[in-house]
Amino acid sequence: MLFPFRLRPSPTKEKSPPPPPRPRPRDLPLIFWQIERHDRRDLITRIMPYMAEVLPSKDTVQAVLKKYPWVSAFIASEAASTATDDDATFSVVRKLFWEESRRTTETLLDVTRLWFFTLIRYTYRVRFLDGRRASRIPLTLETLYPNLDSDYGSELTEDDVYTLTRLPNRYGASLYRSVYKAARKRTAWKHFSRRILQFCISVGLDPSSRDPEIALQELRRSLSSGKLHHNVARKAERLIPTSSTLREPEPSSRSETEITSLSSDLHVENQDDKEEDQSSPVDVEQIMESLRTEYDGQLDELRDRLCHLTSREQLYAGGESLLACRWLLEHLPPKSTYGEGGYRWKRYWQKEWEKCTGKSLENHPLSELINEEKYNRIGENLYRTLSNRLHQYGARRGEKLDTDVQKVVDAIKPIHYQADGSIDLKAERQRWIH
């Protein structure tokens, strides 16, 4: 039995129903792989099954690349990850994105989670079996084939599992947490993260985070508006040449052949009407005048509509961001520790600030603020600042926050959401645990 340390049921009690099947690694958010310091039970029950079992072929990078060849635009061997990125490789992915936006985004989310699982499993096992130096050797995709004899794909022995979980001085949770940090620093992960961000920007999203999972979740939430803006821009782009052509001198100076050709081109551009052009050359001037009026009106309407939607979306996003951030400030500090009352957030902030002072805590929300005392003062009073701003939202609608306040808000605002759009409080609390 691979995990002899699991609790056995009492012979006097009925057997418990079998546990539900574990989700595949590609279904697991990145926060799943984080554990608290010295948390051996979490390592044993949650992490180790994925690290020790034989790797199913369906959970390999090779299986994904075979099913979705375009994923190679994001995943590369570490030796190749230093090559210059070519934006042209995104052309296929962008085309697929505009055709099947939600499916493409969900696939990229799955790939993100599978790729990080792949890197942390590989680094963990090679570090244990072959040593720290071997785990730092540049990774190649060929190394990741699920060979039953390989360090990466084989099953760990019971002795290996016992060593990794029962000898805390050398292994245990400390080793795993060290490997987790090393996996995030691997060249392959940095390359992947950079490519995801470049892709998001190429389709019109400027992510608020450099974390690829968070960036893709933002892209998923903004699909409707993003696709709308793309479609409007594409429509406008098609109409602009027509409008400029129609503003040229009267076509009386053109030959009959030129007039007929221009009329045909205009008909192709207006293919949404799907009507055949049965007009004779005698009617061309009347048709062109009608099209000129129609296209000019459509173009002005589209521009006004795009401007209105952009402004409304920015206002809505600003108000929603403030509400979400204040909700998090209300619920993030556990009541059992910080009690009730308006000073809960202030006490929580002070404790976290002291914990981060003089340390380098990667991925902690305060990691980019800790070096400047002004952010400490802003953070302590942030709940009151946001409450006052929301109470005055009607009068100050559209007004931007102070730059320093906005930086603190951007650092701590929620980034994890449930499928129904609500904030994932458990995942948010995990961000602050280091």
PDB file of N, CA and C in Angstrom, residues 208-277:
ATOM      1  N   SER A 208      -4.236  42.999 -14.563  1.00  0.00           N
ATOM      2  CA  SER A 208      -3.790  43.695 -13.351  1.00  0.00           C
ATOM      3  C   SER A 208      -2.716  42.921 -12.618  1.00  0.00           C
ATOM      4  N   SER A 209      -2.495  41.661 -13.000  1.00  0.00           N
ATOM      5  CA  SER A 209      -1.514  40.813 -12.319  1.00  0.00           C
ATOM      6  C   SER A 209      -0.644  40.117 -13.351  1.00  0.00           C
ATOM      7  N   ARG A 210       0.580  39.801 -12.938  1.00  0.00           N
ATOM      8  CA  ARG A 210       1.483  39.049 -13.814  1.00  0.00           C
ATOM      9  C   ARG A 210       1.301  37.553 -13.653  1.00  0.00           C
ATOM     10  N   ASP A 211       0.449  37.150 -12.731  1.00  0.00           N
ATOM     11  CA  ASP A 211       0.149  35.730 -12.539  1.00  0.00           C
ATOM     12  C   ASP A 211      -0.718  35.258 -13.705  1.00  0.00           C
ATOM     13  N   PRO A 212      -0.310  34.220 -14.460  1.00  0.00           N
ATOM     14  CA  PRO A 212      -1.065  33.833 -15.661  1.00  0.00           C
ATOM     15  C   PRO A 212      -2.474  33.346 -15.352  1.00  0.00           C
ATOM     16  N   GLU A 213      -2.656  32.659 -14.226  1.00  0.00           N
ATOM     17  CA  GLU A 213      -3.995  32.186 -13.876  1.00  0.00           C
ATOM     18  C   GLU A 213      -4.932  33.359 -13.624  1.00  0.00           C
ATOM     19  N   ILE A 214      -4.465  34.346 -12.880  1.00  0.00           N
ATOM     20  CA  ILE A 214      -5.291  35.513 -12.584  1.00  0.00           C
ATOM     21  C   ILE A 214      -5.584  36.295 -13.865  1.00  0.00           C
ATOM     22  N   ALA A 215      -4.579  36.433 -14.731  1.00  0.00           N
ATOM     23  CA  ALA A 215      -4.770  37.151 -15.991  1.00  0.00           C
ATOM     24  C   ALA A 215      -5.842  36.479 -16.847  1.00  0.00           C
ATOM     25  N   LEU A 216      -5.813  35.148 -16.915  1.00  0.00           N
ATOM     26  CA  LEU A 216      -6.806  34.427 -17.720  1.00  0.00           C
ATOM     27  C   LEU A 216      -8.189  34.495 -17.084  1.00  0.00           C
ATOM     28  N   GLN A 217      -8.255  34.510 -15.757  1.00  0.00           N
ATOM     29  CA  GLN A 217      -9.549  34.674 -15.106  1.00  0.00           C
ATOM     30  C   GLN A 217     -10.128  36.049 -15.393  1.00  0.00           C
ATOM     31  N   GLU A 218      -9.287  37.061 -15.427  1.00  0.00           N
ATOM     32  CA  GLU A 218      -9.749  38.399 -15.816  1.00  0.00           C
ATOM     33  C   GLU A 218     -10.225  38.407 -17.267  1.00  0.00           C
ATOM     34  N   LEU A 219      -9.501  37.712 -18.124  1.00  0.00           N
ATOM     35  CA  LEU A 219      -9.894  37.642 -19.526  1.00  0.00           C
ATOM     36  C   LEU A 219     -11.255  36.956 -19.662  1.00  0.00           C
ATOM     37  N   ARG A 220     -11.464  35.898 -18.883  1.00  0.00           N
ATOM     38  CA  ARG A 220     -12.742  35.187 -18.933  1.00  0.00           C
ATOM     39  C   ARG A 220     -13.888  36.089 -18.482  1.00  0.00           C
ATOM     40  N   ARG A 221     -13.648  36.880 -17.420  1.00  0.00           N
ATOM     41  CA  ARG A 221     -14.710  37.762 -16.923  1.00  0.00           C
ATOM     42  C   ARG A 221     -15.013  38.901 -17.893  1.00  0.00           C
ATOM     43  N   SER A 222     -14.032  39.287 -18.698  1.00  0.00           N
ATOM     44  CA  SER A 222     -14.228  40.433 -19.597  1.00  0.00           C
ATOM     45  C   SER A 222     -14.536  40.005 -21.023  1.00  0.00           C
ATOM     46  N   LEU A 223     -14.877  38.743 -21.227  1.00  0.00           N
ATOM     47  CA  LEU A 223     -15.080  38.258 -22.597  1.00  0.00           C
ATOM     48  C   LEU A 223     -16.153  39.046 -23.330  1.00  0.00           C
ATOM     49  N   SER A 224     -17.271  39.312 -22.660  1.00  0.00           N
ATOM     50  CA  SER A 224     -18.381  39.971 -23.357  1.00  0.00           C
ATOM     51  C   SER A 224     -17.978  41.338 -23.877  1.00  0.00           C
ATOM     52  N   SER A 225     -17.428  42.165 -22.983  1.00  0.00           N
ATOM     53  CA  SER A 225     -17.057  43.509 -23.415  1.00  0.00           C
ATOM     54  C   SER A 225     -15.898  43.466 -24.399  1.00  0.00           C
ATOM     55  N   GLY A 226     -14.923  42.562 -24.152  1.00  0.00           N
ATOM     56  CA  GLY A 226     -13.780  42.479 -25.051  1.00  0.00           C
ATOM     57  C   GLY A 226     -14.181  42.081 -26.449  1.00  0.00           C
ATOM     58  N   LYS A 227     -15.065  41.099 -26.534  1.00  0.00           N
ATOM     59  CA  LYS A 227     -15.488  40.650 -27.853  1.00  0.00           C
ATOM     60  C   LYS A 227     -16.344  41.716 -28.527  1.00  0.00           C
ATOM     61  N   LEU A 228     -17.149  42.415 -27.726  1.00  0.00           N
ATOM     62  CA  LEU A 228     -17.953  43.490 -28.292  1.00  0.00           C
ATOM     63  C   LEU A 228     -17.065  44.563 -28.898  1.00  0.00           C
ATOM     64  N   HIS A 229     -16.049  44.994 -28.141  1.00  0.00           N
ATOM     65  CA  HIS A 229     -15.155  46.034 -28.653  1.00  0.00           C
ATOM     66  C   HIS A 229     -14.446  45.564 -29.921  1.00  0.00           C
ATOM     67  N   HIS A 230     -14.054  44.309 -29.952  1.00  0.00           N
ATOM     68  CA  HIS A 230     -13.379  43.792 -31.141  1.00  0.00           C
ATOM     69  C   HIS A 230     -14.305  43.827 -32.348  1.00  0.00           C
ATOM     70  N   ASN A 231     -15.542  43.359 -32.145  1.00  0.00           N
ATOM     71  CA  ASN A 231     -16.476  43.312 -33.261  1.00  0.00           C
ATOM     72  C   ASN A 231     -16.805  44.706 -33.757  1.00  0.00           C
ATOM     73  N   VAL A 232     -16.987  45.657 -32.827  1.00  0.00           N
ATOM     74  CA  VAL A 232     -17.286  47.029 -33.229  1.00  0.00           C
ATOM     75  C   VAL A 232     -16.115  47.631 -33.983  1.00  0.00           C
ATOM     76  N   ALA A 233     -14.919  47.417 -33.457  1.00  0.00           N
ATOM     77  CA  ALA A 233     -13.732  47.966 -34.112  1.00  0.00           C
ATOM     78  C   ALA A 233     -13.550  47.375 -35.507  1.00  0.00           C
ATOM     79  N   ARG A 234     -13.808  46.070 -35.625  1.00  0.00           N
ATOM     80  CA  ARG A 234     -13.662  45.429 -36.932  1.00  0.00           C
ATOM     81  C   ARG A 234     -14.700  45.966 -37.916  1.00  0.00           C
ATOM     82  N   LYS A 235     -15.930  46.175 -37.406  1.00  0.00           N
ATOM     83  CA  LYS A 235     -16.971  46.724 -38.267  1.00  0.00           C
ATOM     84  C   LYS A 235     -16.610  48.134 -38.712  1.00  0.00           C
ATOM     85  N   ALA A 236     -16.133  48.933 -37.741  1.00  0.00           N
ATOM     86  CA  ALA A 236     -15.760  50.310 -38.065  1.00  0.00           C
ATOM     87  C   ALA A 236     -14.606  50.348 -39.050  1.00  0.00           C
ATOM     88  N   GLU A 237     -13.654  49.449 -38.861  1.00  0.00           N
ATOM     89  CA  GLU A 237     -12.503  49.405 -39.764  1.00  0.00           C
ATOM     90  C   GLU A 237     -12.938  49.113 -41.192  1.00  0.00           C
ATOM     91  N   ARG A 238     -13.983  48.292 -41.325  1.00  0.00           N
ATOM     92  CA  ARG A 238     -14.472  47.971 -42.660  1.00  0.00           C
ATOM     93  C   ARG A 238     -15.243  49.138 -43.275  1.00  0.00           C
ATOM     94  N   LEU A 239     -15.883  49.916 -42.378  1.00  0.00           N
ATOM     95  CA  LEU A 239     -16.698  51.000 -42.890  1.00  0.00           C
ATOM     96  C   LEU A 239     -15.897  52.242 -43.240  1.00  0.00           C
ATOM     97  N   ILE A 240     -14.783  52.477 -42.517  1.00  0.00           N
ATOM     98  CA  ILE A 240     -14.003  53.703 -42.736  1.00  0.00           C
ATOM     99  C   ILE A 240     -13.528  53.845 -44.182  1.00  0.00           C
ATOM    100  N   PRO A 241     -12.934  52.785 -44.802  1.00  0.00           N
ATOM    101  CA  PRO A 241     -12.523  52.952 -46.211  1.00  0.00           C
ATOM    102  C   PRO A 241     -13.692  53.279 -47.123  1.00  0.00           C
ATOM    103  N   THR A 242     -14.860  52.659 -46.819  1.00  0.00           N
ATOM    104  CA  THR A 242     -16.032  52.928 -47.635  1.00  0.00           C
ATOM    105  C   THR A 242     -16.446  54.385 -47.523  1.00  0.00           C
ATOM    106  N   SER A 243     -16.445  54.883 -46.245  1.00  0.00           N
ATOM    107  CA  SER A 243     -16.854  56.267 -46.031  1.00  0.00           C
ATOM    108  C   SER A 243     -15.931  57.236 -46.759  1.00  0.00           C
ATOM    109  N   SER A 244     -14.615  56.984 -46.676  1.00  0.00           N
ATOM    110  CA  SER A 244     -13.668  57.890 -47.341  1.00  0.00           C
ATOM    111  C   SER A 244     -13.817  57.816 -48.845  1.00  0.00           C
ATOM    112  N   THR A 245     -14.110  56.639 -49.382  1.00  0.00           N
ATOM    113  CA  THR A 245     -14.313  56.485 -50.823  1.00  0.00           C
ATOM    114  C   THR A 245     -15.534  57.263 -51.283  1.00  0.00           C
ATOM    115  N   LEU A 246     -16.592  57.187 -50.426  1.00  0.00           N
ATOM    116  CA  LEU A 246     -17.825  57.857 -50.800  1.00  0.00           C
ATOM    117  C   LEU A 246     -17.712  59.369 -50.772  1.00  0.00           C
ATOM    118  N   ARG A 247     -16.712  59.905 -50.019  1.00  0.00           N
ATOM    119  CA  ARG A 247     -16.543  61.339 -49.922  1.00  0.00           C
ATOM    120  C   ARG A 247     -15.705  61.905 -51.068  1.00  0.00           C
ATOM    121  N   GLU A 248     -15.241  61.051 -52.000  1.00  0.00           N
ATOM    122  CA  GLU A 248     -14.490  61.526 -53.149  1.00  0.00           C
ATOM    123  C   GLU A 248     -15.425  62.284 -54.104  1.00  0.00           C
ATOM    124  N   PRO A 249     -14.877  63.008 -55.096  1.00  0.00           N
ATOM    125  CA  PRO A 249     -15.724  63.768 -56.036  1.00  0.00           C
ATOM    126  C   PRO A 249     -16.794  62.902 -56.662  1.00  0.00           C
ATOM    127  N   GLU A 250     -17.811  63.579 -57.133  1.00  0.00           N
ATOM    128  CA  GLU A 250     -18.925  62.878 -57.751  1.00  0.00           C
ATOM    129  C   GLU A 250     -18.423  61.936 -58.832  1.00  0.00           C
ATOM    130  N   PRO A 251     -19.034  60.771 -58.963  1.00  0.00           N
ATOM    131  CA  PRO A 251     -18.534  59.745 -59.876  1.00  0.00           C
ATOM    132  C   PRO A 251     -18.838  60.031 -61.331  1.00  0.00           C
ATOM    133  N   SER A 252     -19.347  61.218 -61.643  1.00  0.00           N
ATOM    134  CA  SER A 252     -19.674  61.492 -63.040  1.00  0.00           C
ATOM    135  C   SER A 252     -18.444  61.492 -63.918  1.00  0.00           C
ATOM    136  N   SER A 253     -17.251  61.772 -63.282  1.00  0.00           N
ATOM    137  CA  SER A 253     -16.020  61.799 -64.054  1.00  0.00           C
ATOM    138  C   SER A 253     -15.455  60.411 -64.261  1.00  0.00           C
ATOM    139  N   ARG A 254     -16.050  59.417 -63.638  1.00  0.00           N
ATOM    140  CA  ARG A 254     -15.540  58.052 -63.763  1.00  0.00           C
ATOM    141  C   ARG A 254     -16.169  57.386 -64.975  1.00  0.00           C
ATOM    142  N   SER A 255     -15.499  56.361 -65.430  1.00  0.00           N
ATOM    143  CA  SER A 255     -16.054  55.593 -66.536  1.00  0.00           C
ATOM    144  C   SER A 255     -17.163  54.701 -65.997  1.00  0.00           C
ATOM    145  N   GLU A 256     -17.980  54.221 -66.900  1.00  0.00           N
ATOM    146  CA  GLU A 256     -19.069  53.343 -66.493  1.00  0.00           C
ATOM    147  C   GLU A 256     -18.532  52.075 -65.854  1.00  0.00           C
ATOM    148  N   THR A 257     -17.398  51.571 -66.349  1.00  0.00           N
ATOM    149  CA  THR A 257     -16.803  50.352 -65.758  1.00  0.00           C
ATOM    150  C   THR A 257     -16.358  50.595 -64.326  1.00  0.00           C
ATOM    151  N   GLU A 258     -15.704  51.784 -64.045  1.00  0.00           N
ATOM    152  CA  GLU A 258     -15.246  52.107 -62.694  1.00  0.00           C
ATOM    153  C   GLU A 258     -16.420  52.222 -61.737  1.00  0.00           C
ATOM    154  N   ILE A 259     -17.498  52.861 -62.227  1.00  0.00           N
ATOM    155  CA  ILE A 259     -18.678  53.046 -61.380  1.00  0.00           C
ATOM    156  C   ILE A 259     -19.262  51.693 -61.003  1.00  0.00           C
ATOM    157  N   THR A 260     -19.372  50.807 -62.004  1.00  0.00           N
ATOM    158  CA  THR A 260     -19.933  49.488 -61.742  1.00  0.00           C
ATOM    159  C   THR A 260     -19.073  48.722 -60.752  1.00  0.00           C
ATOM    160  N   SER A 261     -17.714  48.819 -60.882  1.00  0.00           N
ATOM    161  CA  SER A 261     -16.799  48.129 -59.976  1.00  0.00           C
ATOM    162  C   SER A 261     -16.943  48.643 -58.552  1.00  0.00           C
ATOM    163  N   LEU A 262     -17.027  49.988 -58.391  1.00  0.00           N
ATOM    164  CA  LEU A 262     -17.170  50.578 -57.063  1.00  0.00           C
ATOM    165  C   LEU A 262     -18.482  50.149 -56.422  1.00  0.00           C
ATOM    166  N   SER A 263     -19.523  50.135 -57.207  1.00  0.00           N
ATOM    167  CA  SER A 263     -20.815  49.711 -56.674  1.00  0.00           C
ATOM    168  C   SER A 263     -20.745  48.273 -56.188  1.00  0.00           C
ATOM    169  N   SER A 264     -20.054  47.426 -56.959  1.00  0.00           N
ATOM    170  CA  SER A 264     -19.913  46.022 -56.563  1.00  0.00           C
ATOM    171  C   SER A 264     -19.139  45.882 -55.255  1.00  0.00           C
ATOM    172  N   ASP A 265     -18.041  46.690 -55.110  1.00  0.00           N
ATOM    173  CA  ASP A 265     -17.251  46.645 -53.878  1.00  0.00           C
ATOM    174  C   ASP A 265     -18.076  47.052 -52.673  1.00  0.00           C
ATOM    175  N   LEU A 266     -18.879  48.088 -52.839  1.00  0.00           N
ATOM    176  CA  LEU A 266     -19.723  48.529 -51.738  1.00  0.00           C
ATOM    177  C   LEU A 266     -20.743  47.467 -51.359  1.00  0.00           C
ATOM    178  N   HIS A 267     -21.228  46.775 -52.351  1.00  0.00           N
ATOM    179  CA  HIS A 267     -22.190  45.709 -52.068  1.00  0.00           C
ATOM    180  C   HIS A 267     -21.557  44.584 -51.246  1.00  0.00           C
ATOM    181  N   VAL A 268     -20.299  44.238 -51.558  1.00  0.00           N
ATOM    182  CA  VAL A 268     -19.593  43.195 -50.798  1.00  0.00           C
ATOM    183  C   VAL A 268     -19.415  43.612 -49.351  1.00  0.00           C
ATOM    184  N   GLU A 269     -19.052  44.880 -49.107  1.00  0.00           N
ATOM    185  CA  GLU A 269     -18.845  45.364 -47.741  1.00  0.00           C
ATOM    186  C   GLU A 269     -20.145  45.372 -46.952  1.00  0.00           C
ATOM    187  N   ASN A 270     -21.273  45.520 -47.633  1.00  0.00           N
ATOM    188  CA  ASN A 270     -22.561  45.551 -46.949  1.00  0.00           C
ATOM    189  C   ASN A 270     -23.245  44.193 -47.013  1.00  0.00           C
ATOM    190  N   GLN A 271     -22.428  43.123 -46.896  1.00  0.00           N
ATOM    191  CA  GLN A 271     -22.939  41.769 -47.113  1.00  0.00           C
ATOM    192  C   GLN A 271     -23.890  41.321 -46.013  1.00  0.00           C
ATOM    193  N   ASP A 272     -23.968  42.038 -44.879  1.00  0.00           N
ATOM    194  CA  ASP A 272     -24.895  41.660 -43.814  1.00  0.00           C
ATOM    195  C   ASP A 272     -26.336  41.670 -44.318  1.00  0.00           C
ATOM    196  N   ASP A 273     -26.631  42.555 -45.290  1.00  0.00           N
ATOM    197  CA  ASP A 273     -27.981  42.623 -45.845  1.00  0.00           C
ATOM    198  C   ASP A 273     -28.295  41.419 -46.725  1.00  0.00           C
ATOM    199  N   LYS A 274     -27.236  40.776 -47.262  1.00  0.00           N
ATOM    200  CA  LYS A 274     -27.324  39.556 -48.055  1.00  0.00           C
ATOM    201  C   LYS A 274     -28.339  39.700 -49.211  1.00  0.00           C
ATOM    202  N   GLU A 275     -28.280  40.823 -49.861  1.00  0.00           N
ATOM    203  CA  GLU A 275     -29.147  41.036 -51.005  1.00  0.00           C
ATOM    204  C   GLU A 275     -28.300  41.110 -52.271  1.00  0.00           C
ATOM    205  N   GLU A 276     -28.810  40.568 -53.329  1.00  0.00           N
ATOM    206  CA  GLU A 276     -28.116  40.613 -54.602  1.00  0.00           C
ATOM    207  C   GLU A 276     -28.294  41.998 -55.232  1.00  0.00           C
ATOM    208  N   ASP A 277     -27.236  42.520 -55.831  1.00  0.00           N
ATOM    209  CA  ASP A 277     -27.288  43.831 -56.467  1.00  0.00           C
ATOM    210  C   ASP A 277     -27.780  43.661 -57.902  1.00  0.00           C
TER     211      ASP A 277
END
